[in-house]
Coordinates of C-alpha atoms and ligand atoms in Angstrom, one line a residue:
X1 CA 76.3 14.6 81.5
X2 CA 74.6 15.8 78.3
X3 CA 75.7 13.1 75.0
X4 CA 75.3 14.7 71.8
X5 CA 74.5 10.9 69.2
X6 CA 75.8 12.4 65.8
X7 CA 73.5 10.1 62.8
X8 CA 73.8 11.0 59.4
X9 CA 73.1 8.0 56.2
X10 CA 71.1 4.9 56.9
X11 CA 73.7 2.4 58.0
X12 CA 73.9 4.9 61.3
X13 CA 70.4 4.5 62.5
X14 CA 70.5 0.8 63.5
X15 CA 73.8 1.6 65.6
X16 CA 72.1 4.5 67.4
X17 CA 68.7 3.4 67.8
X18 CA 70.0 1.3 70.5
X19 CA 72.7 3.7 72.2
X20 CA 69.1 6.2 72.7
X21 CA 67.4 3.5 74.6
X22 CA 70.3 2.7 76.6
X23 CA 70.9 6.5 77.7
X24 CA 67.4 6.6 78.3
X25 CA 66.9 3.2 80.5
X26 CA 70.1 4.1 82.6
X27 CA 68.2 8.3 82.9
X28 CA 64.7 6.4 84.1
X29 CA 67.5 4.3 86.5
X30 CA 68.3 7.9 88.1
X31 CA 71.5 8.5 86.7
X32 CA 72.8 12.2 85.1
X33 CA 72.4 11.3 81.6
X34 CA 70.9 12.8 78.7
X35 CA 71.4 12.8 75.2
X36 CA 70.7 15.4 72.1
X37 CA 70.1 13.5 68.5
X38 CA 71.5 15.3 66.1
X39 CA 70.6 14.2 62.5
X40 CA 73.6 15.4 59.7
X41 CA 70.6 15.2 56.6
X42 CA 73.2 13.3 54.6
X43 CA 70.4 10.6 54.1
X44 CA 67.9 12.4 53.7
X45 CA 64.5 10.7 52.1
X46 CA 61.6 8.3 53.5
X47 CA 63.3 5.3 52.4
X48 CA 67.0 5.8 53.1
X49 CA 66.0 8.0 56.6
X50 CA 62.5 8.2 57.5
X51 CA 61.1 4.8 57.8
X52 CA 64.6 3.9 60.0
X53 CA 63.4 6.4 62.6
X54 CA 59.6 5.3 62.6
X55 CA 60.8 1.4 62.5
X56 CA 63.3 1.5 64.7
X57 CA 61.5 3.9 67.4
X58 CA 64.1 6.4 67.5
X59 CA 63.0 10.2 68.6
X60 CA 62.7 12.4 66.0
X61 CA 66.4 14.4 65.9
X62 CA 66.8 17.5 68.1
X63 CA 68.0 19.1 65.1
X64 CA 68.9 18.3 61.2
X65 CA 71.6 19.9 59.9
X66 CA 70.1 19.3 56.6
X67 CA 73.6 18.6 54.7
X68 CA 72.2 16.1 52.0
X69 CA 74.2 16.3 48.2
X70 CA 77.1 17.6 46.7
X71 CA 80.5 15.7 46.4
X72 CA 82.6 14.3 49.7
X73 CA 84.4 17.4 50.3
X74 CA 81.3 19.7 49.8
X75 CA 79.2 17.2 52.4
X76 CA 82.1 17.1 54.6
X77 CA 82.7 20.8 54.8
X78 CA 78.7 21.7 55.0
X79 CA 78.3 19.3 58.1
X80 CA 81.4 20.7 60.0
X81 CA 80.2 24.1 59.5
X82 CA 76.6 23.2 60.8
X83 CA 77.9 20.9 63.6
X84 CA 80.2 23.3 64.7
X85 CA 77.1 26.3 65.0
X86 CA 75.2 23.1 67.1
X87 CA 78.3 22.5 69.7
X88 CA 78.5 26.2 70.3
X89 CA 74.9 26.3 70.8
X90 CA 74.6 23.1 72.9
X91 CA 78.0 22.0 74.3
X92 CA 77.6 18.5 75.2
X93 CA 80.0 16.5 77.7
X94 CA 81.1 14.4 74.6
X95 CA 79.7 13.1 71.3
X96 CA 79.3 10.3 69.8
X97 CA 79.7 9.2 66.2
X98 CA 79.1 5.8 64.9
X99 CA 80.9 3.9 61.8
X100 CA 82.5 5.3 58.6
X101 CA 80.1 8.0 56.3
X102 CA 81.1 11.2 55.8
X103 CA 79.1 12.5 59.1
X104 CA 80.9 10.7 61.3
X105 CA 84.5 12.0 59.9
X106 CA 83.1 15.7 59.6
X107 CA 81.2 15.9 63.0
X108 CA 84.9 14.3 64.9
X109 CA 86.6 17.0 63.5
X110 CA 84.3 19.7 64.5
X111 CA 83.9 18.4 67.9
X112 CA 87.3 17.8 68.4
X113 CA 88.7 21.8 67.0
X114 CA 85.9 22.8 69.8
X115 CA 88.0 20.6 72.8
X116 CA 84.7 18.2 72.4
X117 CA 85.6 14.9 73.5
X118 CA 84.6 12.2 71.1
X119 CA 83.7 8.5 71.5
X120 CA 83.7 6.1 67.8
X121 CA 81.9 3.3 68.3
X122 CA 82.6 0.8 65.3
X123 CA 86.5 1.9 65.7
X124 CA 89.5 0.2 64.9
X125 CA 87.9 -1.8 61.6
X126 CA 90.3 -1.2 58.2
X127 CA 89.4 -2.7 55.0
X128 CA 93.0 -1.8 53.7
X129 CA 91.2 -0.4 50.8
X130 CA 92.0 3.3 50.0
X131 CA 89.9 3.8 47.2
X132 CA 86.8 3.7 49.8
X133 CA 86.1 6.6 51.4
X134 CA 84.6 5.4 54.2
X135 CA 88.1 3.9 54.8
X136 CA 89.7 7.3 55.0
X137 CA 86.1 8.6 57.6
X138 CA 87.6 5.7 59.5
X139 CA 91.3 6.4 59.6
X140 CA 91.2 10.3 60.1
X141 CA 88.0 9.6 62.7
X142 CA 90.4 7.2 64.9
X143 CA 93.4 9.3 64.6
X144 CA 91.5 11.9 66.5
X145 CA 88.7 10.6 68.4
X146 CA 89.3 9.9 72.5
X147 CA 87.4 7.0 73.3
X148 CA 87.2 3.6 70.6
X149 CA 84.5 1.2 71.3
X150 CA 85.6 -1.7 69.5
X151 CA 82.9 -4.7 67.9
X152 CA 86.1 -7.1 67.8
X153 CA 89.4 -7.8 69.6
X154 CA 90.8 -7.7 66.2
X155 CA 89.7 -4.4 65.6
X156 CA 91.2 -2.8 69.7
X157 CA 94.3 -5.2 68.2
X158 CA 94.7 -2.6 65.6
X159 CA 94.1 0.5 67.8
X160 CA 96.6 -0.7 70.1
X161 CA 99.5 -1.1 67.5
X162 CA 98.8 2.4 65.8
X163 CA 99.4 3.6 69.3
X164 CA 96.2 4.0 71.1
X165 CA 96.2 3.7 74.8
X166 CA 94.1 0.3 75.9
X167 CA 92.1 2.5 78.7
X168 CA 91.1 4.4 75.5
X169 CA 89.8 1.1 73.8
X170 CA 86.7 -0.9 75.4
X171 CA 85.6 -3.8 73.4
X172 CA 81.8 -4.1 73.9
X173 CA 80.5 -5.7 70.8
X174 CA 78.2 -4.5 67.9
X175 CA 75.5 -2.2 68.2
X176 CA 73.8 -2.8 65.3
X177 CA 73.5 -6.5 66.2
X178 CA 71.6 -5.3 69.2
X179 CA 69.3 -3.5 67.1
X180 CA 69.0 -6.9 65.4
X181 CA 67.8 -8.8 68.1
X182 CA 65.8 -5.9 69.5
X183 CA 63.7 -6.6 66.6
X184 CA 63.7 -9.9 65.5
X185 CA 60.2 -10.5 66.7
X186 CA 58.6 -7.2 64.8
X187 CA 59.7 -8.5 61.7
X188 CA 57.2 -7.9 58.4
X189 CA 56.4 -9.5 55.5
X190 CA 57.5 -7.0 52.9
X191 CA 54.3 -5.9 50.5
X192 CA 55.7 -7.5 47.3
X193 CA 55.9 -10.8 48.9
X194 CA 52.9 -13.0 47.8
X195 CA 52.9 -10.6 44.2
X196 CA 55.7 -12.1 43.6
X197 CA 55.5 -15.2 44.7
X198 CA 58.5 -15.6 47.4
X199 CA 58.6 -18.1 49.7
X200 CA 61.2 -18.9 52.4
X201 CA 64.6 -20.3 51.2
X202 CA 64.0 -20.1 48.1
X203 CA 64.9 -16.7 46.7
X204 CA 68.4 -14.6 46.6
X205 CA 68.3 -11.5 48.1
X206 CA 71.2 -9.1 46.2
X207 CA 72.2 -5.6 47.8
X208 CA 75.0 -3.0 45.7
X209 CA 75.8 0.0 46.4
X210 CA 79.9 0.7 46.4
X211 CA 81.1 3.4 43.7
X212 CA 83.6 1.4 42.4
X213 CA 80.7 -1.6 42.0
X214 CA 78.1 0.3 40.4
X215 CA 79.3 3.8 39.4
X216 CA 80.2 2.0 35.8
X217 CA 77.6 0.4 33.9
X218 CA 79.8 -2.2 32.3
X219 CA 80.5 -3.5 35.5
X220 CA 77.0 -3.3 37.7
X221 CA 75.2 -5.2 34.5
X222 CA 78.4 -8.1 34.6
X223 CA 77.3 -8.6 38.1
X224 CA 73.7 -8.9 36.9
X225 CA 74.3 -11.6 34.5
X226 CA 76.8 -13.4 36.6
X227 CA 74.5 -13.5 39.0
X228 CA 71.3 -14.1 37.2
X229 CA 74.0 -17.4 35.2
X230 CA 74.5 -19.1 38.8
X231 CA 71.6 -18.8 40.4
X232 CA 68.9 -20.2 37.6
X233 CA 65.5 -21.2 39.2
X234 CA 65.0 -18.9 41.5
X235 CA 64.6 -15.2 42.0
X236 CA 66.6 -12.1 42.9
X237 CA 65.2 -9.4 45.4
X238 CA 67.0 -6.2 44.6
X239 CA 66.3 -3.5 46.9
X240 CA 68.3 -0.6 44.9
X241 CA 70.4 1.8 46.6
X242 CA 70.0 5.3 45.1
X243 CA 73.1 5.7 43.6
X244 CA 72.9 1.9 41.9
X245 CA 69.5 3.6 41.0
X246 CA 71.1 6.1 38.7
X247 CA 73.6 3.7 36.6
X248 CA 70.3 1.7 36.3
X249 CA 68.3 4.0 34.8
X250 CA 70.4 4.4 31.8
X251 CA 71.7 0.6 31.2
X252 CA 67.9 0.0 31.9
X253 CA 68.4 -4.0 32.6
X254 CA 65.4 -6.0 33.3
X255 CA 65.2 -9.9 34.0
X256 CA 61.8 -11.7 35.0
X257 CA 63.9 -13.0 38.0
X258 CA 65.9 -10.2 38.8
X259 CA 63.5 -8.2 41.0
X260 CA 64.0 -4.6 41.5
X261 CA 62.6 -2.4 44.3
X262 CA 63.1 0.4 46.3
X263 CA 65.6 0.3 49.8
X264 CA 62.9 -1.4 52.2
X265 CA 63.1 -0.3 55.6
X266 CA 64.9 -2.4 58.0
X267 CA 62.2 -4.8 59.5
X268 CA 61.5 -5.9 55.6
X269 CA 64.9 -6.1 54.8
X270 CA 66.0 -8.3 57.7
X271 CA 62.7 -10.3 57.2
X272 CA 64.4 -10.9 53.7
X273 CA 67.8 -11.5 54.6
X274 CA 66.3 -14.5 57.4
X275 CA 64.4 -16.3 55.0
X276 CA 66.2 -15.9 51.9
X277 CA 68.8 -18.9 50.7
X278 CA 71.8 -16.5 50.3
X279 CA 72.3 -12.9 50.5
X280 CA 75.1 -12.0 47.9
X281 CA 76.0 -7.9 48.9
X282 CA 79.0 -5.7 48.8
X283 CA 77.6 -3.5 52.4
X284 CA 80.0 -4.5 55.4
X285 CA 77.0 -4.5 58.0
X286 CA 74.8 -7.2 56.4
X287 CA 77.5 -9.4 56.4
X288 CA 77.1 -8.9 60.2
X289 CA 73.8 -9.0 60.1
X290 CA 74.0 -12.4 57.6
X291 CA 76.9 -14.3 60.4
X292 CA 74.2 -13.7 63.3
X293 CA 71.6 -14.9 61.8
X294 CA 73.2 -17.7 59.8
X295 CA 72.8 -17.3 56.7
X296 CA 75.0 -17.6 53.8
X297 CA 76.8 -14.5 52.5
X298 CA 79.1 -13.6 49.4
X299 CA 80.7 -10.3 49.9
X300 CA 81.3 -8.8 46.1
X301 CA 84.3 -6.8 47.1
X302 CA 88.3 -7.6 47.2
X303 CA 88.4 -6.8 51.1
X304 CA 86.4 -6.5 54.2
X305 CA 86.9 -4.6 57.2
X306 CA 84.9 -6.8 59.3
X307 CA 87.1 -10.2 59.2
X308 CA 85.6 -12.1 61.3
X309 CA 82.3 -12.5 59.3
X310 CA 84.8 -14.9 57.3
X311 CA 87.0 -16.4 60.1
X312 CA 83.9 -17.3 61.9
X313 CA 81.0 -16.0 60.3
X314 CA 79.0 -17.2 57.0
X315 CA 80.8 -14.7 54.8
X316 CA 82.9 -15.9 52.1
X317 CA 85.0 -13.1 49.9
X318 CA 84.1 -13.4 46.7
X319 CA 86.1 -10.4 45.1
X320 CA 85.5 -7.5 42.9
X321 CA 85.5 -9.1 39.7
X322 CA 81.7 -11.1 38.4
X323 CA 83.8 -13.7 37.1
X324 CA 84.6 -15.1 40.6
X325 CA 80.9 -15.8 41.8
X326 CA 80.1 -18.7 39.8
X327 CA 82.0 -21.5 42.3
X328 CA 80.8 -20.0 45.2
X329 CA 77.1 -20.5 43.9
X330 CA 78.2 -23.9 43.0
X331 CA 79.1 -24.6 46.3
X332 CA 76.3 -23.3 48.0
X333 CA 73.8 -25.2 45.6
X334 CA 75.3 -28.5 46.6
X335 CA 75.2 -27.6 50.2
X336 CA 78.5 -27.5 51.2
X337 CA 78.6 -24.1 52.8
X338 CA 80.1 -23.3 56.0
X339 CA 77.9 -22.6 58.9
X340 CA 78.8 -19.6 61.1
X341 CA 79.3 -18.7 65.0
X342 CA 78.3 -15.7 66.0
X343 CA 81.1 -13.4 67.7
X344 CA 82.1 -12.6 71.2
X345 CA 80.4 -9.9 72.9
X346 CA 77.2 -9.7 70.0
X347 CA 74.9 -10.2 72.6
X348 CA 72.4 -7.1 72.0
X349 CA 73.5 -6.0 75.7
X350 CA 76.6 -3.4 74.2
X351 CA 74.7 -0.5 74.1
X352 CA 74.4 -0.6 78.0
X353 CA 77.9 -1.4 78.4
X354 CA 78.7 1.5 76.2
X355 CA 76.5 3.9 78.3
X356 CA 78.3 2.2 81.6
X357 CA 81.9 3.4 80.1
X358 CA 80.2 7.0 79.7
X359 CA 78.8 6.5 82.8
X360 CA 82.3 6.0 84.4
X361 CA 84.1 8.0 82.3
X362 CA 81.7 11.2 82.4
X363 CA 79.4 10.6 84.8
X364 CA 80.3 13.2 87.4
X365 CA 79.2 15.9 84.9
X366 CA 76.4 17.8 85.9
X367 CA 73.4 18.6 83.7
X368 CA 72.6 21.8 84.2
X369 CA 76.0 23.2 85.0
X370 CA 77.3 21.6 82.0
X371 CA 73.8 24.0 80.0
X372 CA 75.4 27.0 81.9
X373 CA 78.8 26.2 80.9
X374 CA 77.9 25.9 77.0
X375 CA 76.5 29.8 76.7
X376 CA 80.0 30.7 77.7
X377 CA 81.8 28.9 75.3
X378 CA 83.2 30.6 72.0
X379 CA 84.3 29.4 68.4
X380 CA 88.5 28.8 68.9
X381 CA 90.1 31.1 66.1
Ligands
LIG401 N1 69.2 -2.2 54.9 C1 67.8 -1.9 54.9 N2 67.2 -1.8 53.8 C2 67.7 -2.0 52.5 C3 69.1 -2.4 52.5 C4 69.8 -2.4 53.7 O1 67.2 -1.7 56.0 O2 67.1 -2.0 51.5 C5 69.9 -2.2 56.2 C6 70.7 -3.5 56.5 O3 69.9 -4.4 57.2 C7 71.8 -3.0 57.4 C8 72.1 -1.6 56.8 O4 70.9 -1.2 56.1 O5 71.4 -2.8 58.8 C9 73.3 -1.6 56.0 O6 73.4 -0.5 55.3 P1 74.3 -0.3 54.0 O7 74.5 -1.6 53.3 O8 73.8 0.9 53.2 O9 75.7 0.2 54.6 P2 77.1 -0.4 55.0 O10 76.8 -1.4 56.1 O11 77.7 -1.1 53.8 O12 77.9 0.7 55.4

């Protein structure tokens, strides 16, 4: 069976990076497998793209569909055109799309208006929030896709009462958190480190990067002083998202605390979030990434799509509005916060038990007859 792995913006790479190796392992292991990486370009630089690939060993793409820019309906429509021309040129068995950017919604379409089976993995996860667009990549992606691997029972709850058959749904834990432990021992020290001065426990590490956190300046510098007002004494790393990059560049905000750099690539970036005293971020997968590895979390947005970071995890939801952080600073300087579990099935084995359910579900598929099959196959008008 031939698996096309669709990644497009840098929250992607972590989730496929291990889904490659698994395909790969179970190929060595004999079986009919093999996989085509196709890369959307909607991240598209060294920092937000690049350095994932080196870091994270994943091959470089089969092909980019270099569909970086423009608004959401521009990107959309750019990749399905491009991933359409790619299925009729290589018609896999099924494809596979991973959690909520504009790739993963664009590239389910396409496959799916081509008979292309698709599999989500991240499904069933709903913030509630409608002014998010990955909310809407995650809706329109479920309501179409065939196969749902699910990171919680929560999430297959959710499936199952919008309708979704439970063979359809197989709940096999969280990719990216087997990226995590895949590389917990590679860590590195990021270069900035002894410049300026960090050391372990002592610092905050902030990450912002939601339009309707940092699109207005008014807003992204509120957060900046709230933040800067609760956590006196010690420093901030920054790493700026791109777009929090542009607001800043006009409100121009400095602070001898606050310190601003570049997105680091993941092996800094988790070295900074394992040794830093709290990570205070409005990005759903570090809160993941924060509950694994214990350490406390304040999620700057008025929902989450990922629960059980809270119920069980170190994430508290701190809300939308800078007012709201000082207690929760409060409590975490007098030690009182809560100290997580980690949740059922983030083991760092679910990328072999998603290949297993490909496996079974596809696994009769033969290569090369499936190659022959794909030069016969036209666009549906
Ligand atoms: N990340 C990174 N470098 C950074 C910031 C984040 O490697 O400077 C990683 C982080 O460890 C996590 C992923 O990027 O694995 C989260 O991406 P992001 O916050 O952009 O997306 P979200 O999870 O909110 O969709």
């Amino acid at each position: 069976m031939l698996v096309t792995v669709v990644a497009g913006a840098r929250p992607n790479f972590m989730k496929i990076s291990p889904i490659i190796k698994a395909i790969k392992a179970a190929r060595r292991d004999g079986r009919a497998i093999d996989y085509r990486l196709v890369h959307t370009g909607q991240h598209f630089d060294q920092k937000m793209s690049g350095e994932f690939f080196e870091q994270l060993g994943i091959p470089q793409p089969d092909i980019n569909l270099e569909c970086g820019g423009g608004t959401q309906a521009e990107q959309t429509a750019a990749v399905m055109i491009a991933f359409e021309r790619e299925l009729i040129a290589n018609r896999p068995d099924i494809v596979i799309v991973v959690g909520d950017v504009t790739s993963t919604l664009a590239c389910t379409i396409s496959a799916k208006k081509l008979c292309v089976p698709v599999a989500h993995v991240e499904a069933g996860i709903r913030s509630g929030d409608m002014t998010m667009p990955e909310e809407i990549n995650r809706i329109v992606t479920d309501s179409i896709c065939d196969h749902f691997f699910t990171t919680t029972i929560h999430a297959g709850n959710l499936l199952k009462e919008n309708g979704v058959d439970q063979d359809r749904i197989h709940f096999v834990g969280n990719t990216m958190i087997d990226s995590l432990y895949q590389n917990l021992d590679r860590l590195t020290q990021p270069r900035f480190w002894d410049e300026r001065r960090l050391s372990s426990g002592d610092y905050f590490l902030l990450t912002l990067h939601r339009p309707s956190n940092v699109d207005d300046s008014t807003k992204l510098l509120e957060f900046l002083n709230a933040i800067l007002d609760g956590t006196e004494g010690h420093k901030i790393v920054f790493p700026v998202h791109p777009r929090t990059r542009k607001t800043l560049e006009t409100a121009r905000f400095e602070s001898e605390r606050l310190i601003q750099v570049d997105p680091v690539g993941y092996l800094e970036f988790i070295y900074l979030l394992k040794n830093c005293r709290a990570v205070i971020t409005d990005s759903g997968g570090i809160t993941e990434e924060a509950t694994v590895l214990n350490v406390p979390c304040m999620t700057l947005r008025d929902s989450t799509e990922r629960p059980e970071t809270i119920e069980i995890g170190t994430n508290e939801l701190v809300g939308a509005d800078p007012q709201n952080l000082a207690p929760y600073l409060t409590k975490l300087a007098k030690g009182g916060w809560k100290r997580g579990s980690i949740p059922e099935l983030w083991d760092g084995k679910t990328a072999e038990r998603i290949v297993k359910v490909l496996l079974r579900e596809y696994g009769t598929h033969d290569l090369n007859l499936n190659r022959t099959v794909a030069k016969k196959v036209s666009v549906v008008s």
